[in-house]
Amino acid sequence: MSKPLEGVRVVELARVLAGPWAGQLLADLGADVIKIENPDGGDETRHWGPPFIKGANGEDLSAAYFHSANRGKRSAALDLKNAEHLSALKKLISTADVVIENYKVGGLKKFGLDYESLSKANPNLVYCSITGFGQTGPYAHRAGYDFIIQGMSGFMSITGEPDGQPMKAGVAITDILTGLYAVSAINAALVKSLKHNKGSHIDIALMEVMAASLANQNMNYLATGIAPARLGNAHPNIAPYQVIPVKDGHIILAVGNDGQFARLCEILNTQELAQNPLFTTNQKRVENRDALTISLTAATTEWARGALIEACENHAVPVGAINTIEDMFNDPHVKARELQIATSLGVPGVRSPFLIDGQMTSNIDTAPALGADTQSILSGLAHGWPARN
């Protein structure tokens, strides 16, 4: 099966997660993604372990972290301070459709690798700059770190228990979302390049991505002037939409309307709750959330987890288990959808979560060794790669 971005060449001048995540998604969609790394150690995440991935003969294949974001790429080890390497890189970019970079603002200009310089030789170039705070503004000079952005954006102020510490997400959510937004903007800019024969400079900032992603919580504030607070696992606008205890653990209830609530009450044999004036509408349930939780908990703790989940599923009440990552990978539905994959060297991985025409698009080439493709890329340039694919 041909992939949507086959024939598109991407030069990735990015490290750690946001930029590489974008590059991996583009590779999964068929692009030829060439990762440019410093010969002295390469991407920092190659060393962010344990755990580390070992090859069939025990050789070091870099940290598991690196493999999470660099599947399906080629690696060229080039030193930007080396005139020969820099010249080769500029020639490579003249053949490219996309550049992804996450250097500090202005950091590439001294090498002639900024958008203004490169677009003169390649006017159709889509150039995506990923930074912490964007290309302008009083914080533009600051480095961006996922954890810090989670705090500054307001995300941590609404995450965690009301009487506990503000909490970050359990994964670098800012970087992941930034990679996704970057791919969306890159693909839109590629369409522009094809239709209008003109490139683009994309300015994407971690701070703005995380702030914009607060969705309904942003609007809750803008509508009221009151900053939302931490609610633990409760939802600010819906109830009961939360973690609830059962006899042998916890489950998630995601009751989104009055009909679902009435059916939940039937299951729990607490029909009086559905008729109680405190709980008859979602608005009232949100306003009386604490009393509702006490009443529901008294009933749910009489149930075993599996039995209550089955009963809710049988009566169209949204419910879910709280899995470990091991549980998730062993879930029969996850197995049936073949989310876990093995790459070309047998390294385990997770496919991109989209199918196109029913087919998996994920590239199964193992994340490259540092500089594994330097010579073949330089040789291709020397033998006259086309100006653009």
CSV table of C-alpha atoms in Angstrom, one decimal:
chain,number,residue,atom,x,y,z
A,1,MET,CA,0.0,0.0,0.0
A,2,SER,CA,1.3,3.4,-0.9
A,3,LYS,CA,1.4,5.9,2.0
A,4,PRO,CA,0.1,9.5,1.8
A,5,LEU,CA,3.5,11.2,2.3
A,6,GLU,CA,5.6,9.0,0.1
A,7,GLY,CA,7.9,11.2,-1.9
A,8,VAL,CA,8.1,13.8,0.8
A,9,ARG,CA,11.5,14.4,2.3
A,10,VAL,CA,11.9,15.7,5.9
A,11,VAL,CA,15.1,17.0,7.5
A,12,GLU,CA,14.8,16.8,11.3
A,13,LEU,CA,17.0,19.1,13.2
A,14,ALA,CA,15.3,18.2,16.5
A,15,ARG,CA,16.1,16.4,19.7
A,16,VAL,CA,14.3,14.9,22.7
A,17,LEU,CA,10.5,14.5,22.1
A,18,ALA,CA,8.3,17.2,20.5
A,19,GLY,CA,10.2,17.5,17.2
A,20,PRO,CA,11.1,13.8,17.0
A,21,TRP,CA,7.5,12.8,17.7
A,22,ALA,CA,6.4,14.9,14.7
A,23,GLY,CA,9.1,13.4,12.6
A,24,GLN,CA,8.1,9.9,13.6
A,25,LEU,CA,4.5,10.5,12.6
A,26,LEU,CA,5.5,11.9,9.3
A,27,ALA,CA,7.7,8.8,8.7
A,28,ASP,CA,4.7,6.6,9.6
A,29,LEU,CA,2.8,8.5,6.9
A,30,GLY,CA,5.4,7.6,4.4
A,31,ALA,CA,7.9,10.6,4.4
A,32,ASP,CA,11.6,10.0,4.2
A,33,VAL,CA,12.7,11.5,7.5
A,34,ILE,CA,16.4,12.2,7.9
A,35,LYS,CA,17.4,12.9,11.4
A,36,ILE,CA,20.5,15.2,11.8
A,37,GLU,CA,22.4,14.4,14.9
A,38,ASN,CA,25.6,15.8,16.5
A,39,PRO,CA,28.3,13.1,16.0
A,40,ASP,CA,29.3,13.6,19.7
A,41,GLY,CA,26.5,11.5,21.3
A,42,GLY,CA,23.5,12.4,19.1
A,43,ASP,CA,20.0,13.0,20.4
A,44,GLU,CA,20.1,13.2,24.2
A,45,THR,CA,17.4,10.6,24.6
A,46,ARG,CA,19.8,7.9,23.3
A,47,HIS,CA,21.2,8.0,26.8
A,48,TRP,CA,18.0,8.5,28.8
A,49,GLY,CA,17.9,5.2,30.5
A,50,PRO,CA,17.5,2.6,32.0
A,51,PRO,CA,15.9,0.8,30.3
A,52,PHE,CA,18.1,0.3,27.3
A,53,ILE,CA,17.3,-1.7,24.2
A,54,LYS,CA,19.7,-4.6,23.4
A,55,GLY,CA,20.2,-6.1,20.0
A,56,ALA,CA,20.2,-9.8,19.2
A,57,ASN,CA,23.9,-10.0,20.0
A,58,GLY,CA,23.7,-7.9,23.1
A,59,GLU,CA,24.8,-4.7,21.4
A,60,ASP,CA,23.5,-1.3,22.7
A,61,LEU,CA,20.7,0.0,20.5
A,62,SER,CA,20.2,3.2,22.7
A,63,ALA,CA,17.6,3.9,25.4
A,64,ALA,CA,14.0,2.7,25.1
A,65,TYR,CA,13.0,6.4,25.3
A,66,PHE,CA,14.9,7.1,22.0
A,67,HIS,CA,13.0,4.3,20.3
A,68,SER,CA,9.7,5.7,21.4
A,69,ALA,CA,10.1,8.7,19.0
A,70,ASN,CA,12.5,7.8,16.3
A,71,ARG,CA,11.2,4.7,14.5
A,72,GLY,CA,11.4,4.7,10.7
A,73,LYS,CA,14.0,7.5,10.3
A,74,ARG,CA,17.5,7.7,8.8
A,75,SER,CA,20.3,9.2,10.9
A,76,ALA,CA,23.1,11.4,9.6
A,77,ALA,CA,25.8,12.5,12.0
A,78,LEU,CA,26.8,16.0,11.0
A,79,ASP,CA,28.7,18.7,12.9
A,80,LEU,CA,27.2,22.1,12.1
A,81,LYS,CA,30.6,23.7,13.1
A,82,ASN,CA,32.3,21.6,10.4
A,83,ALA,CA,32.2,23.6,7.1
A,84,GLU,CA,32.1,20.5,4.9
A,85,HIS,CA,29.2,19.0,7.0
A,86,LEU,CA,27.3,22.3,7.0
A,87,SER,CA,27.6,22.6,3.3
A,88,ALA,CA,26.3,19.1,2.8
A,89,LEU,CA,23.4,19.8,5.2
A,90,LYS,CA,22.4,22.9,3.2
A,91,LYS,CA,22.5,20.9,0.0
A,92,LEU,CA,20.4,18.2,1.6
A,93,ILE,CA,17.8,20.8,2.7
A,94,SER,CA,17.7,22.1,-0.9
A,95,THR,CA,16.3,18.7,-1.8
A,96,ALA,CA,13.8,18.6,1.1
A,97,ASP,CA,10.1,19.5,1.4
A,98,VAL,CA,10.1,20.0,5.2
A,99,VAL,CA,12.5,21.0,8.0
A,100,ILE,CA,11.7,20.5,11.6
A,101,GLU,CA,13.9,22.3,14.1
A,102,ASN,CA,13.8,22.9,17.9
A,103,TYR,CA,16.8,25.1,18.5
A,104,LYS,CA,16.5,28.3,20.6
A,105,VAL,CA,15.2,31.3,18.7
A,106,GLY,CA,17.9,32.5,16.3
A,107,GLY,CA,20.1,29.6,17.1
A,108,LEU,CA,20.4,28.4,13.5
A,109,LYS,CA,20.8,31.8,11.9
A,110,LYS,CA,24.5,31.9,12.4
A,111,PHE,CA,24.8,28.7,10.4
A,112,GLY,CA,22.6,30.0,7.6
A,113,LEU,CA,20.0,27.4,8.5
A,114,ASP,CA,17.2,29.8,9.4
A,115,TYR,CA,14.0,29.9,7.3
A,116,GLU,CA,14.9,33.2,5.6
A,117,SER,CA,18.2,31.9,4.4
A,118,LEU,CA,17.1,28.4,3.4
A,119,SER,CA,13.9,29.5,1.6
A,120,LYS,CA,16.0,31.6,-0.8
A,121,ALA,CA,17.3,28.3,-2.3
A,122,ASN,CA,14.2,26.3,-1.7
A,123,PRO,CA,11.1,28.7,-1.8
A,124,ASN,CA,8.6,25.9,-1.4
A,125,LEU,CA,10.2,24.8,1.9
A,126,VAL,CA,7.9,24.1,4.8
A,127,TYR,CA,10.0,25.0,7.9
A,128,CYS,CA,8.6,24.2,11.3
A,129,SER,CA,10.2,25.8,14.4
A,130,ILE,CA,9.3,24.3,17.7
A,131,THR,CA,10.3,26.3,20.8
A,132,GLY,CA,9.1,26.7,24.3
A,133,PHE,CA,7.6,30.1,23.9
A,134,GLY,CA,7.5,31.0,20.2
A,135,GLN,CA,9.6,33.2,18.0
A,136,THR,CA,8.5,36.5,19.6
A,137,GLY,CA,7.5,37.9,23.0
A,138,PRO,CA,9.3,38.5,26.3
A,139,TYR,CA,9.9,34.8,26.9
A,140,ALA,CA,11.1,33.9,23.4
A,141,HIS,CA,14.7,33.5,24.6
A,142,ARG,CA,13.8,30.9,27.2
A,143,ALA,CA,14.3,27.2,26.7
A,144,GLY,CA,11.2,25.1,26.9
A,145,TYR,CA,10.8,22.1,29.1
A,146,ASP,CA,7.6,20.0,29.1
A,147,PHE,CA,7.3,19.9,32.9
A,148,ILE,CA,7.8,23.6,33.3
A,149,ILE,CA,5.2,24.3,30.6
A,150,GLN,CA,2.7,22.0,32.3
A,151,GLY,CA,3.0,24.3,35.3
A,152,MET,CA,3.1,27.7,33.5
A,153,SER,CA,0.2,26.8,31.2
A,154,GLY,CA,-2.3,26.2,34.0
A,155,PHE,CA,-2.5,22.5,33.3
A,156,MET,CA,-1.1,21.5,36.7
A,157,SER,CA,-3.5,23.9,38.5
A,158,ILE,CA,-6.4,21.7,37.4
A,159,THR,CA,-4.6,18.3,37.8
A,160,GLY,CA,-4.3,16.5,41.1
A,161,GLU,CA,-6.4,16.2,44.3
A,162,PRO,CA,-7.9,19.4,45.8
A,163,ASP,CA,-5.9,19.1,49.0
A,164,GLY,CA,-2.7,17.7,47.4
A,165,GLN,CA,0.1,19.1,45.2
A,166,PRO,CA,-0.5,20.3,41.7
A,167,MET,CA,0.3,17.3,39.5
A,168,LYS,CA,1.9,16.9,36.1
A,169,ALA,CA,0.7,14.2,33.7
A,170,GLY,CA,2.3,10.8,33.8
A,171,VAL,CA,3.8,11.3,30.3
A,172,ALA,CA,5.3,14.4,28.6
A,173,ILE,CA,1.9,15.5,27.4
A,174,THR,CA,3.1,19.0,26.2
A,175,ASP,CA,5.7,17.5,23.9
A,176,ILE,CA,3.3,14.9,22.5
A,177,LEU,CA,0.6,17.4,21.8
A,178,THR,CA,3.1,19.8,20.3
A,179,GLY,CA,4.3,17.0,18.0
A,180,LEU,CA,0.7,16.4,16.9
A,181,TYR,CA,-0.1,20.1,16.3
A,182,ALA,CA,3.2,20.4,14.4
A,183,VAL,CA,2.2,17.5,12.0
A,184,SER,CA,-1.2,19.1,11.5
A,185,ALA,CA,0.4,22.4,10.6
A,186,ILE,CA,3.1,20.8,8.4
A,187,ASN,CA,0.6,18.8,6.4
A,188,ALA,CA,-1.6,22.0,5.9
A,189,ALA,CA,1.6,23.9,4.8
A,190,LEU,CA,2.5,21.0,2.3
A,191,VAL,CA,-1.0,21.4,0.7
A,192,LYS,CA,-0.3,25.1,0.4
A,193,SER,CA,3.1,24.5,-1.1
A,194,LEU,CA,1.5,22.1,-3.7
A,195,LYS,CA,-1.4,24.4,-4.5
A,196,HIS,CA,0.3,27.8,-4.4
A,197,ASN,CA,4.0,26.9,-5.0
A,198,LYS,CA,4.9,28.7,-1.8
A,199,GLY,CA,6.6,27.5,1.4
A,200,SER,CA,5.8,28.5,5.0
A,201,HIS,CA,7.5,29.1,8.3
A,202,ILE,CA,5.5,27.5,11.1
A,203,ASP,CA,6.0,28.9,14.6
A,204,ILE,CA,4.8,26.5,17.2
A,205,ALA,CA,5.3,27.0,20.9
A,206,LEU,CA,4.9,24.4,23.7
A,207,MET,CA,3.4,27.1,26.0
A,208,GLU,CA,0.7,27.9,23.5
A,209,VAL,CA,0.0,24.3,22.6
A,210,MET,CA,-0.6,23.4,26.3
A,211,ALA,CA,-2.6,26.5,27.0
A,212,ALA,CA,-4.8,26.0,24.0
A,213,SER,CA,-5.3,22.4,24.9
A,214,LEU,CA,-7.1,23.2,28.1
A,215,ALA,CA,-10.3,23.4,26.0
A,216,ASN,CA,-13.5,23.5,28.2
A,217,GLN,CA,-11.4,24.6,31.2
A,218,ASN,CA,-10.3,27.7,29.4
A,219,MET,CA,-13.9,28.5,28.5
A,220,ASN,CA,-15.0,27.8,32.1
A,221,TYR,CA,-12.7,30.6,33.2
A,222,LEU,CA,-13.5,32.9,30.3
A,223,ALA,CA,-17.3,32.5,31.0
A,224,THR,CA,-17.1,33.1,34.7
A,225,GLY,CA,-13.8,34.9,35.5
A,226,ILE,CA,-13.1,32.2,38.1
A,227,ALA,CA,-10.1,30.0,37.6
A,228,PRO,CA,-11.0,26.3,37.7
A,229,ALA,CA,-9.5,24.4,40.6
A,230,ARG,CA,-8.2,20.8,41.0
A,231,LEU,CA,-11.0,18.3,41.3
A,232,GLY,CA,-8.9,15.1,41.4
A,233,ASN,CA,-10.6,12.6,39.1
A,234,ALA,CA,-13.9,14.5,39.0
A,235,HIS,CA,-15.1,16.4,35.9
A,236,PRO,CA,-15.8,20.2,36.3
A,237,ASN,CA,-18.9,20.1,34.1
A,238,ILE,CA,-20.4,16.6,34.4
A,239,ALA,CA,-21.3,14.3,37.3
A,240,PRO,CA,-20.9,11.4,38.1
A,241,TYR,CA,-17.9,11.4,35.8
A,242,GLN,CA,-15.1,10.2,38.1
A,243,VAL,CA,-13.3,7.3,39.7
A,244,ILE,CA,-15.5,5.5,42.1
A,245,PRO,CA,-14.6,2.8,44.6
A,246,VAL,CA,-15.8,-0.8,44.4
A,247,LYS,CA,-15.3,-3.8,46.6
A,248,ASP,CA,-12.0,-4.8,45.1
A,249,GLY,CA,-10.6,-1.6,43.7
A,250,HIS,CA,-11.9,1.3,41.5
A,251,ILE,CA,-13.7,1.9,38.3
A,252,ILE,CA,-14.4,4.9,36.1
A,253,LEU,CA,-18.0,6.1,35.7
A,254,ALA,CA,-18.5,8.5,32.8
A,255,VAL,CA,-22.2,9.3,33.0
A,256,GLY,CA,-22.9,12.0,30.5
A,257,ASN,CA,-26.7,12.5,30.6
A,258,ASP,CA,-29.8,12.0,32.7
A,259,GLY,CA,-30.8,8.7,31.0
A,260,GLN,CA,-27.5,7.1,31.8
A,261,PHE,CA,-27.8,8.3,35.4
A,262,ALA,CA,-31.2,6.7,35.7
A,263,ARG,CA,-29.9,3.4,34.3
A,264,LEU,CA,-27.0,3.5,36.7
A,265,CYS,CA,-29.4,4.0,39.6
A,266,GLU,CA,-31.4,1.0,38.5
A,267,ILE,CA,-28.3,-1.2,38.3
A,268,LEU,CA,-27.3,-0.1,41.9
A,269,ASN,CA,-30.9,-0.4,43.1
A,270,THR,CA,-30.8,3.2,44.2
A,271,GLN,CA,-33.7,4.5,42.0
A,272,GLU,CA,-34.5,7.1,44.6
A,273,LEU,CA,-31.3,9.0,43.7
A,274,ALA,CA,-32.6,9.5,40.1
A,275,GLN,CA,-35.8,11.0,41.6
A,276,ASN,CA,-34.0,13.1,44.3
A,277,PRO,CA,-34.4,16.8,43.4
A,278,LEU,CA,-30.7,17.3,44.2
A,279,PHE,CA,-29.7,14.9,41.4
A,280,THR,CA,-32.4,15.0,38.7
A,281,THR,CA,-30.3,17.0,36.2
A,282,ASN,CA,-26.6,17.2,35.4
A,283,GLN,CA,-26.5,20.8,36.6
A,284,LYS,CA,-27.9,19.7,40.0
A,285,ARG,CA,-25.6,16.7,40.2
A,286,VAL,CA,-22.5,18.9,39.6
A,287,GLU,CA,-23.8,21.4,42.2
A,288,ASN,CA,-24.3,18.6,44.7
A,289,ARG,CA,-21.3,16.5,43.6
A,290,ASP,CA,-20.1,15.6,47.2
A,291,ALA,CA,-23.5,14.4,48.4
A,292,LEU,CA,-23.9,12.4,45.1
A,293,THR,CA,-20.5,10.7,45.5
A,294,ILE,CA,-21.3,9.7,49.1
A,295,SER,CA,-24.6,8.1,48.0
A,296,LEU,CA,-23.1,6.3,45.0
A,297,THR,CA,-20.1,5.0,46.9
A,298,ALA,CA,-22.3,3.4,49.5
A,299,ALA,CA,-23.8,1.4,46.7
A,300,THR,CA,-20.8,0.7,44.5
A,301,THR,CA,-18.6,-0.7,47.3
A,302,GLU,CA,-21.1,-3.6,47.5
A,303,TRP,CA,-20.1,-4.6,44.0
A,304,ALA,CA,-17.0,-6.4,42.7
A,305,ARG,CA,-15.2,-4.6,39.9
A,306,GLY,CA,-15.9,-7.1,37.1
A,307,ALA,CA,-19.5,-7.5,38.0
A,308,LEU,CA,-20.3,-3.8,38.0
A,309,ILE,CA,-18.4,-3.2,34.8
A,310,GLU,CA,-20.4,-6.0,33.1
A,311,ALA,CA,-23.7,-4.7,34.4
A,312,CYS,CA,-23.0,-1.2,33.3
A,313,GLU,CA,-21.9,-2.3,29.8
A,314,ASN,CA,-25.1,-4.4,29.5
A,315,HIS,CA,-27.2,-1.3,30.3
A,316,ALA,CA,-25.4,1.2,28.2
A,317,VAL,CA,-23.8,3.1,31.1
A,318,PRO,CA,-20.3,4.3,30.2
A,319,VAL,CA,-17.8,2.6,32.5
A,320,GLY,CA,-14.2,1.6,32.3
A,321,ALA,CA,-11.5,-0.3,34.2
A,322,ILE,CA,-8.3,1.3,35.4
A,323,ASN,CA,-5.5,-0.7,33.8
A,324,THR,CA,-1.8,-0.8,34.2
A,325,ILE,CA,0.2,-0.4,31.0
A,326,GLU,CA,0.7,-4.2,31.2
A,327,ASP,CA,-3.0,-4.7,31.5
A,328,MET,CA,-3.6,-2.4,28.5
A,329,PHE,CA,-1.2,-4.3,26.2
A,330,ASN,CA,-2.8,-7.6,27.3
A,331,ASP,CA,-6.4,-6.3,26.7
A,332,PRO,CA,-8.0,-8.5,24.0
A,333,HIS,CA,-9.3,-5.5,22.1
A,334,VAL,CA,-5.8,-3.9,22.1
A,335,LYS,CA,-4.4,-7.2,20.9
A,336,ALA,CA,-7.0,-7.5,18.2
A,337,ARG,CA,-6.2,-4.0,16.9
A,338,GLU,CA,-2.5,-4.9,16.8
A,339,LEU,CA,-1.4,-1.8,18.6
A,340,GLN,CA,1.9,-3.4,19.6
A,341,ILE,CA,4.3,-4.0,16.8
A,342,ALA,CA,7.9,-5.3,16.3
A,343,THR,CA,10.3,-3.3,14.2
A,344,SER,CA,12.8,-4.7,11.7
A,345,LEU,CA,15.4,-5.7,14.4
A,346,GLY,CA,12.7,-7.1,16.7
A,347,VAL,CA,12.5,-4.1,18.9
A,348,PRO,CA,9.0,-3.7,20.3
A,349,GLY,CA,7.0,-0.6,19.5
A,350,VAL,CA,3.6,1.0,19.3
A,351,ARG,CA,2.0,1.8,16.0
A,352,SER,CA,0.6,5.2,15.2
A,353,PRO,CA,-3.1,5.1,16.2
A,354,PHE,CA,-4.6,5.5,12.8
A,355,LEU,CA,-5.5,3.2,9.9
A,356,ILE,CA,-5.8,4.5,6.4
A,357,ASP,CA,-8.0,2.4,4.1
A,358,GLY,CA,-7.9,-0.3,6.8
A,359,GLN,CA,-4.2,-0.5,6.6
A,360,MET,CA,-1.5,0.2,9.3
A,361,THR,CA,0.7,3.0,8.1
A,362,SER,CA,3.4,2.8,10.8
A,363,ASN,CA,7.0,2.4,9.6
A,364,ILE,CA,8.5,-0.7,11.1
A,365,ASP,CA,12.2,0.2,10.5
A,366,THR,CA,13.9,0.3,13.9
A,367,ALA,CA,15.1,3.7,15.1
A,368,PRO,CA,18.5,4.2,13.5
A,369,ALA,CA,22.0,3.9,15.1
A,370,LEU,CA,23.8,7.3,15.4
A,371,GLY,CA,25.1,8.2,12.0
A,372,ALA,CA,24.0,4.9,10.4
A,373,ASP,CA,23.0,6.6,7.1
A,374,THR,CA,25.6,9.4,7.0
A,375,GLN,CA,27.6,7.9,4.1
A,376,SER,CA,24.7,6.8,2.0
A,377,ILE,CA,23.1,10.3,2.3
A,378,LEU,CA,26.3,12.1,1.5
A,379,SER,CA,26.9,9.8,-1.4
A,380,GLY,CA,23.4,10.4,-2.7
A,381,LEU,CA,24.0,14.2,-2.6
A,382,ALA,CA,27.3,13.8,-4.4
A,383,HIS,CA,25.6,11.8,-7.2
A,384,GLY,CA,22.9,14.4,-7.7
A,385,TRP,CA,19.8,13.8,-5.7
A,386,PRO,CA,17.0,15.7,-7.4
A,387,ALA,CA,16.4,19.3,-6.2
A,388,ARG,CA,13.1,18.2,-4.6
A,389,ASN,CA,11.3,14.9,-4.5
